[in-house]
Structures are given as C-alpha cells and as structure tokens.
XYZ file of C-alpha atoms in Angstrom:
380
model
C -19.731 -3.394 -34.107
C -22.131 -4.215 -31.872
C -22.693 -7.557 -33.274
C -18.562 -8.237 -32.321
C -18.656 -6.237 -28.396
C -21.860 -9.247 -28.317
C -19.882 -12.538 -29.750
C -17.194 -11.239 -27.231
C -18.881 -10.866 -24.412
C -20.519 -13.980 -25.456
C -17.135 -16.170 -25.756
C -16.838 -14.274 -21.700
C -19.941 -15.821 -20.546
C -18.653 -19.295 -21.882
C -15.667 -18.954 -19.799
C -16.898 -18.127 -16.754
C -19.674 -20.119 -17.229
C -17.379 -23.710 -17.922
C -15.109 -22.416 -14.841
C -17.617 -22.531 -12.180
C -19.404 -26.025 -13.730
C -15.758 -27.219 -13.341
C -15.002 -26.554 -9.723
C -18.454 -27.020 -8.467
C -18.583 -30.333 -10.155
C -14.794 -30.548 -8.032
C -16.491 -29.675 -4.277
C -19.442 -31.982 -5.506
C -16.989 -35.267 -5.025
C -15.714 -33.200 -1.798
C -19.037 -32.097 -0.053
C -20.828 -34.435 -0.866
C -24.907 -32.938 0.183
C -22.948 -29.993 -0.069
C -25.524 -27.668 2.058
C -24.376 -27.164 6.195
C -25.801 -24.116 8.059
C -28.609 -23.076 4.924
C -25.387 -22.916 2.569
C -25.193 -24.916 -1.184
C -21.371 -24.253 0.144
C -20.318 -26.040 -3.775
C -21.800 -23.181 -5.187
C -20.088 -20.818 -2.835
C -17.010 -22.289 -3.549
C -17.205 -22.377 -7.578
C -17.774 -19.003 -7.338
C -14.938 -18.560 -4.738
C -12.624 -20.535 -6.278
C -13.151 -19.148 -9.458
C -11.640 -15.625 -8.191
C -8.725 -17.624 -7.181
C -8.536 -19.368 -10.418
C -8.764 -15.905 -12.818
C -6.333 -14.222 -9.995
C -3.614 -16.896 -11.079
C -3.595 -15.857 -14.386
C -3.302 -12.544 -13.809
C -0.748 -12.183 -10.666
C 2.469 -12.302 -13.045
C 0.715 -9.137 -14.058
C -0.413 -7.493 -11.041
C 3.759 -8.207 -10.585
C 4.209 -5.932 -13.480
C 1.449 -3.726 -12.435
C 3.736 -2.984 -8.981
C 6.861 -2.842 -10.688
C 5.206 0.464 -12.899
C 4.242 1.695 -10.040
C 7.346 1.984 -7.996
C 9.007 2.631 -11.332
C 6.202 5.622 -12.002
C 7.322 6.582 -7.715
C 11.320 6.757 -8.811
C 10.696 9.311 -11.383
C 8.726 11.999 -9.274
C 11.867 13.822 -8.298
C 12.103 14.029 -12.432
C 8.861 14.465 -13.685
C 8.677 17.020 -10.534
C 11.651 18.431 -12.616
C 9.922 19.013 -16.075
C 7.073 20.843 -14.138
C 9.070 23.297 -13.005
C 10.777 23.646 -15.892
C 7.618 23.751 -18.315
C 5.240 25.552 -16.313
C 2.991 26.789 -18.738
C 4.324 25.091 -21.453
C 1.766 22.472 -21.448
C 2.380 20.627 -24.686
C 6.450 20.569 -24.329
C 5.701 19.045 -20.511
C 3.654 15.945 -22.304
C 6.315 15.711 -24.846
C 9.218 15.531 -22.458
C 7.147 13.381 -19.973
C 6.937 11.431 -23.117
C 10.434 11.112 -23.463
C 11.145 10.279 -19.802
C 8.515 7.564 -20.254
C 10.934 5.615 -22.931
C 13.688 6.243 -21.371
C 13.235 4.790 -18.061
C 10.272 2.218 -19.458
C 7.685 2.680 -17.703
C 4.005 2.074 -18.892
C 1.399 4.062 -16.871
C -1.484 2.386 -18.114
C 0.372 -1.002 -16.253
C -1.339 -0.107 -13.084
C -4.278 -0.423 -14.168
C -3.537 -2.840 -16.019
C -5.455 -5.486 -14.162
C -8.195 -4.129 -12.716
C -8.870 -3.175 -16.791
C -9.004 -7.520 -16.766
C -11.204 -7.939 -14.041
C -14.236 -5.732 -15.317
C -14.823 -7.986 -18.332
C -15.812 -10.949 -15.462
C -17.180 -9.170 -12.934
C -19.766 -8.062 -15.695
C -19.642 -11.688 -17.178
C -20.170 -13.098 -13.210
C -23.317 -10.569 -12.961
C -25.054 -11.339 -16.289
C -24.634 -15.809 -15.596
C -26.212 -15.223 -12.370
C -28.705 -12.905 -13.573
C -30.094 -15.487 -15.963
C -30.513 -17.589 -13.304
C -33.992 -17.275 -12.972
C -36.806 -19.724 -12.241
C -39.127 -20.517 -15.260
C -36.615 -19.847 -18.112
C -36.910 -22.298 -21.549
C -34.755 -25.807 -22.040
C -32.746 -23.538 -24.480
C -32.948 -20.635 -22.833
C -30.987 -23.237 -19.483
C -28.433 -24.411 -21.836
C -27.006 -20.674 -23.176
C -22.844 -21.018 -21.916
C -22.868 -24.288 -21.948
C -25.178 -25.185 -18.865
C -27.376 -28.432 -18.394
C -30.906 -27.673 -17.752
C -29.697 -29.980 -13.879
C -27.221 -27.439 -13.362
C -29.262 -24.735 -14.170
C -32.193 -25.828 -12.025
C -29.765 -26.660 -9.410
C -27.903 -23.235 -9.170
C -31.026 -20.740 -9.236
C -32.220 -22.615 -5.420
C -28.023 -22.846 -4.375
C -28.826 -20.028 -1.120
C -26.093 -18.928 1.859
C -27.231 -18.905 5.078
C -30.735 -19.405 3.304
C -30.580 -16.165 1.053
C -30.291 -17.867 -3.036
C -27.458 -16.448 -4.322
C -28.980 -14.600 -7.146
C -30.521 -12.374 -5.299
C -30.652 -8.546 -4.009
C -31.430 -6.647 -1.178
C -33.086 -5.338 -3.771
C -35.071 -7.986 -5.259
C -39.270 -7.651 -5.961
C -41.297 -9.520 -3.153
C -42.582 -11.412 -6.911
C -38.537 -12.530 -7.539
C -38.763 -13.976 -4.298
C -41.803 -15.029 -4.320
C -40.206 -16.885 -6.624
C -37.328 -18.872 -5.402
C -39.482 -19.389 -1.866
C -37.091 -16.906 -0.568
C -37.749 -14.586 2.395
C -37.276 -11.442 2.272
C -35.894 -10.196 6.185
C -33.242 -13.463 5.544
C -32.028 -11.693 2.070
C -32.399 -8.321 3.197
C -29.572 -8.902 6.293
C -27.479 -11.742 4.295
C -26.784 -8.503 1.434
C -26.613 -6.185 4.102
C -24.064 -7.917 6.203
C -21.951 -8.898 2.165
C -22.208 -5.139 1.217
C -20.827 -3.247 4.717
C -18.677 -6.449 4.381
C -17.342 -4.773 0.608
C -16.995 -2.059 1.019
C -15.433 -2.407 3.991
C -12.376 -4.667 2.502
C -12.393 -2.240 -0.859
C -11.485 0.765 1.534
C -8.914 -1.343 3.079
C -6.606 -1.978 0.124
C -6.783 0.864 -0.768
C -5.996 1.731 2.369
C -2.570 -0.182 2.732
C -1.178 0.912 0.052
C -1.467 4.545 1.062
C -0.075 3.459 4.340
C 3.070 2.338 2.779
C 3.253 4.524 -0.649
C 2.077 7.403 2.014
C 0.425 10.473 0.119
C 1.401 11.261 -3.245
C 3.234 15.099 -3.243
C 1.517 15.634 -7.145
C -1.865 17.417 -6.576
C -2.898 15.653 -9.428
C -1.825 11.989 -7.882
C -3.420 12.992 -4.500
C -6.299 13.519 -6.040
C -6.583 9.982 -7.640
C -6.030 8.447 -4.589
C -8.042 9.881 -2.524
C -10.841 9.070 -5.227
C -9.488 5.091 -4.917
C -9.298 5.242 -1.283
C -13.037 7.045 -1.274
C -14.313 7.419 -4.576
C -14.874 3.841 -4.934
C -16.298 2.249 -1.636
C -19.110 5.067 -2.092
C -19.812 3.408 -5.445
C -19.846 0.335 -3.719
C -22.004 1.564 -0.882
C -24.863 3.158 -3.663
C -24.872 0.347 -6.039
C -24.465 -2.696 -3.774
C -27.864 -3.196 -3.153
C -28.594 -3.802 -6.669
C -25.484 -6.873 -6.634
C -27.234 -10.360 -7.021
C -24.859 -11.268 -3.880
C -23.231 -14.260 -5.354
C -21.898 -11.223 -7.127
C -21.242 -9.695 -3.842
C -19.123 -12.834 -2.502
C -17.435 -12.843 -5.749
C -16.305 -8.961 -5.110
C -15.435 -9.897 -1.287
C -13.064 -12.463 -1.819
C -11.176 -10.676 -4.840
C -11.015 -8.081 -1.876
C -9.666 -10.418 0.398
C -6.577 -11.656 -1.752
C -5.598 -8.409 -2.987
C -4.937 -7.611 0.552
C -2.792 -11.227 0.424
C -1.178 -10.411 -2.641
C -0.780 -6.608 -1.799
C 1.067 -7.509 1.891
C 4.261 -9.784 -0.164
C 4.664 -7.536 -2.648
C 4.875 -4.487 -0.544
C 7.292 -6.593 1.382
C 9.133 -8.054 -1.709
C 9.314 -4.669 -4.190
C 9.101 -1.420 -1.028
C 8.714 1.637 -2.431
C 11.785 3.719 -3.277
C 12.501 6.212 -0.917
C 11.543 9.176 -2.010
C 8.110 7.760 -3.286
C 7.359 7.778 0.825
C 6.282 11.334 1.248
C 5.701 13.682 4.743
C 2.625 12.458 5.646
C 4.141 9.138 6.438
C 6.463 10.242 8.514
C 4.964 12.565 10.881
C 7.525 11.750 13.442
C 10.508 13.593 11.554
C 8.135 16.747 10.475
C 7.483 17.114 14.154
C 10.866 17.258 15.513
C 11.543 19.592 12.859
C 10.151 23.203 14.386
C 8.334 23.540 17.754
C 9.121 22.384 21.072
C 12.175 19.859 19.905
C 14.253 22.945 18.233
C 13.170 24.184 21.523
C 14.770 21.052 23.419
C 17.429 20.166 21.225
C 18.894 24.164 21.679
C 18.414 23.949 25.643
C 21.182 20.856 25.426
C 23.280 21.854 23.350
C 23.922 25.321 25.663
C 24.100 23.195 28.416
C 26.983 20.421 26.107
C 28.328 23.125 24.985
C 29.305 25.589 27.325
C 29.245 29.559 26.595
C 25.760 30.946 28.237
C 27.073 32.431 30.636
C 24.355 30.670 33.062
C 27.117 28.851 34.471
C 26.780 25.594 34.346
C 28.548 24.747 31.031
C 31.753 23.247 30.781
C 35.314 24.906 29.546
C 34.886 27.322 27.704
C 35.740 26.309 24.157
C 39.798 26.980 22.788
C 42.132 26.598 19.845
C 43.481 23.073 18.703
C 45.637 21.962 20.153
C 46.530 24.988 24.000
C 45.917 22.357 25.826
C 48.273 20.051 25.144
C 51.341 20.089 26.938
C 54.744 19.888 25.746
C 57.948 17.532 26.707
C 61.222 18.722 26.560
C 63.095 16.556 24.739
C 66.163 16.945 27.371
C 64.125 16.406 30.745
C 61.488 15.081 29.936
C 59.299 18.038 31.773
C 56.174 18.134 30.989
C 55.196 22.028 30.128
C 52.361 24.342 28.323
C 50.862 26.494 30.963
C 47.339 25.625 32.568
C 47.674 22.499 30.711
C 50.668 20.714 32.338
C 50.636 17.097 33.589
C 47.437 16.250 33.493
C 44.045 18.288 31.954
C 42.285 20.350 34.390
C 38.446 18.923 34.816
C 35.831 20.996 35.509
C 34.561 21.717 38.855
C 31.619 22.201 37.574
C 30.979 25.824 39.157
C 31.894 28.590 36.372
C 32.850 28.889 33.605
C 35.593 31.381 34.301
C 37.158 29.770 38.080
C 40.903 29.452 37.895
C 42.698 26.342 36.798
C 43.860 23.483 39.686
C 47.654 23.918 39.500
C 49.387 21.264 37.877
C 52.135 18.712 39.372
C 56.040 19.605 37.761
C 58.090 16.818 36.898
C 60.830 17.520 39.179
C 63.760 18.026 37.902
C 67.669 16.278 37.914
C 69.649 16.947 40.648
C 72.037 19.664 38.716
C 69.244 21.295 36.382
C 68.571 24.672 36.836
C 64.440 25.817 38.128
C 62.081 26.310 35.927
C 60.877 29.772 35.765
C 57.640 30.758 35.813
C 57.260 33.867 33.108
C 58.410 31.843 30.613
C 56.314 29.232 31.252
C 59.320 26.394 29.799
C 61.706 24.364 31.063
C 65.513 25.914 31.981
C 68.456 25.119 29.929
C 70.063 22.520 32.079
C 73.832 24.279 32.915
C 76.895 21.595 32.084
C 78.752 20.846 35.774
C-alpha cells in the first residue's frame, strides 16, 4: 500500500515538473534573460501558469461544485422539516436525508471535490521545490524529468532577490549555500504570507457575503471555520512554506476570487439560501422605531385617532354615492349628493357642507327634505 502511494505521488511530482518546465521554456522564449527587478520571471511565471493550467482543467468541476452548493441550499427547507419530524431519531433522520439527496439528485461531496483534487498538486509542488537545492548528484537532479541545467537554474531563481526555494524559517546554513540574504528572504516571505492570509480570507468572505450565514448550526460552524480557521492555519504554517509554494497559493486565491465572482453572478443563490443575517435592514424595519413610525403614519392618514387631524371616518361602501332619479335626473343621498364633500382638516365631527341640489323642472314638486329624495311629479 505504501509502495502504491509512493508510485502515485511520484507520478504527481513528474507531472508538476513537466508543466513547470514547459511554461519555463515558453516564457524563456518570450522573455530572453528574464531577470528584472531581481526576479527570474520565467520561473515565477512557470509557477503562476501551473496554477492557471490546473484551474482550467478543474473549471468544469468547479461549476459542478457551485451547482451542488446551490442545490444543497435549495433543499434546506426540506432538511429542516426532516430534522423537526425525526428529532431524536438519528438513524431514521440519516436514512431520510440520504433519500432526499437521491430524489433531488444532490451530491454533498461534490462541494469539496475541487479542493481535494488540488491537495495532491499542492503537496507535489511543495515536494518539488524542497527537492531543488544545491549539492545534489546528477541522478537526483534528473529525477521527475529535470535536466541538470534546468535544475541548477531553478535553484538560483529569485523573487525580488529572494530565492523561490527558500522560506521564512530557512536556516543561515541553507541561505549561505545559495548566496541569499536573510533579511531579504524574511521580508519577501512575510509580505507573501500576509497576502496569502488576506486572499484566503477574502475568498471565503466573498461567498458568505453573497449567500449569507447558514441558519443550520453545523453549517454555520463550517462557514466560520472556513472564514477564520483556514486563514489562521496559513498564519501558523506559512512561515515554513517555500516562497514558490506561497506564490502558487496566492495566485490560486486570486483566480478563485475571479471565478467565484463570475459564478455567483451567473448562478445566484436561491432566495431561501439568503438568511436574515444577510439582509439586516429587513429585520430592523420589522419592529422598534420603524413599527412605531408606521403606526403613527397609519393613524395620521387613516383617521379615527381623535387628535383632530385625521381624515373623514370610515363609512360603509357606497354610502357616499348619490342616487339619480331616472325621471328627474336629480341626485340625492343626504350629505353626499352632488360632489363629495372634501375634508376641511379641522375635526372629524365637523358638519359637511350642503351640496347644491339640482333645480327642478317647471311644474315639479319641491324636494321633501325629510325623505331625502326627489318628489314625485304630478301630471299637469
């Protein structure tokens, strides 16, 4: 089993070495000499394009990862129903959850697949850069498809005069062997570690800011670990990574930020995935001063508050409509005959202004004020 694992990792080391050598040869033709500002850009760019090559290969899987996360978010209401229904019965709950995954065609492991696939590459690059050191035999130099010339050139490759094979914790003996300055190495490594921590934090914050915190306590705990735990891990372990590995990590984070920005706009999270914490304005307006303001506004416009500033009191539907006599054309209906009386803005009990009655035709009997309707015509 151990032999099989070594054989597989040996293949990973060989692939990573060949990708780096390929891109180094490409950039060596584009940038002859290739050293500017104390940096061998051909080797730095070979690491950068190693990341780009990997991300292009993994991009379809990355899209499937996002779709799987969206599907998991969409079924959260059903998950809550199952948790409430089978509360205390863990075995039945697990069976029902697996059944739900099968019905909805959701694979929860898909969300972690791209990260798992990148772990061997990260370990492989770490091994290859640690292997690049002076004083090795010709046989050791030519491992994983390297040539002696390319090996020696990579050992001396630098980023702002700091060799990419060194790390913040490199010993004085290691630095003397490749003619490196301790202060320069520590400054460059420290700046890169800070960038690594910041970009790692931003990749998680970008996702949480768009989707909001999950209401499920376990999922929320995972989100907090991804947001704070992984950056803390990079803080404690980044000092032991070679500068070339940190270049790989920072480049990978920047590409992740760009991919997530595109995917989050193309595949936005479902509405039920946006929790209350992601829309704090709605929670604030549901009570407190907003509720008091809304009640005061309704009282001011809806009437019946007794403060003398409301509008007319509510009436049954159709009570204010004037009726028209089909023979005389006169309008009746008490105080609402003719044009409706407008509120004077004084009090609700103020008497309404009398409406103008239509003039009766010659020979018609005057309007009876007690009956409130038009008098019947008498034949001449």
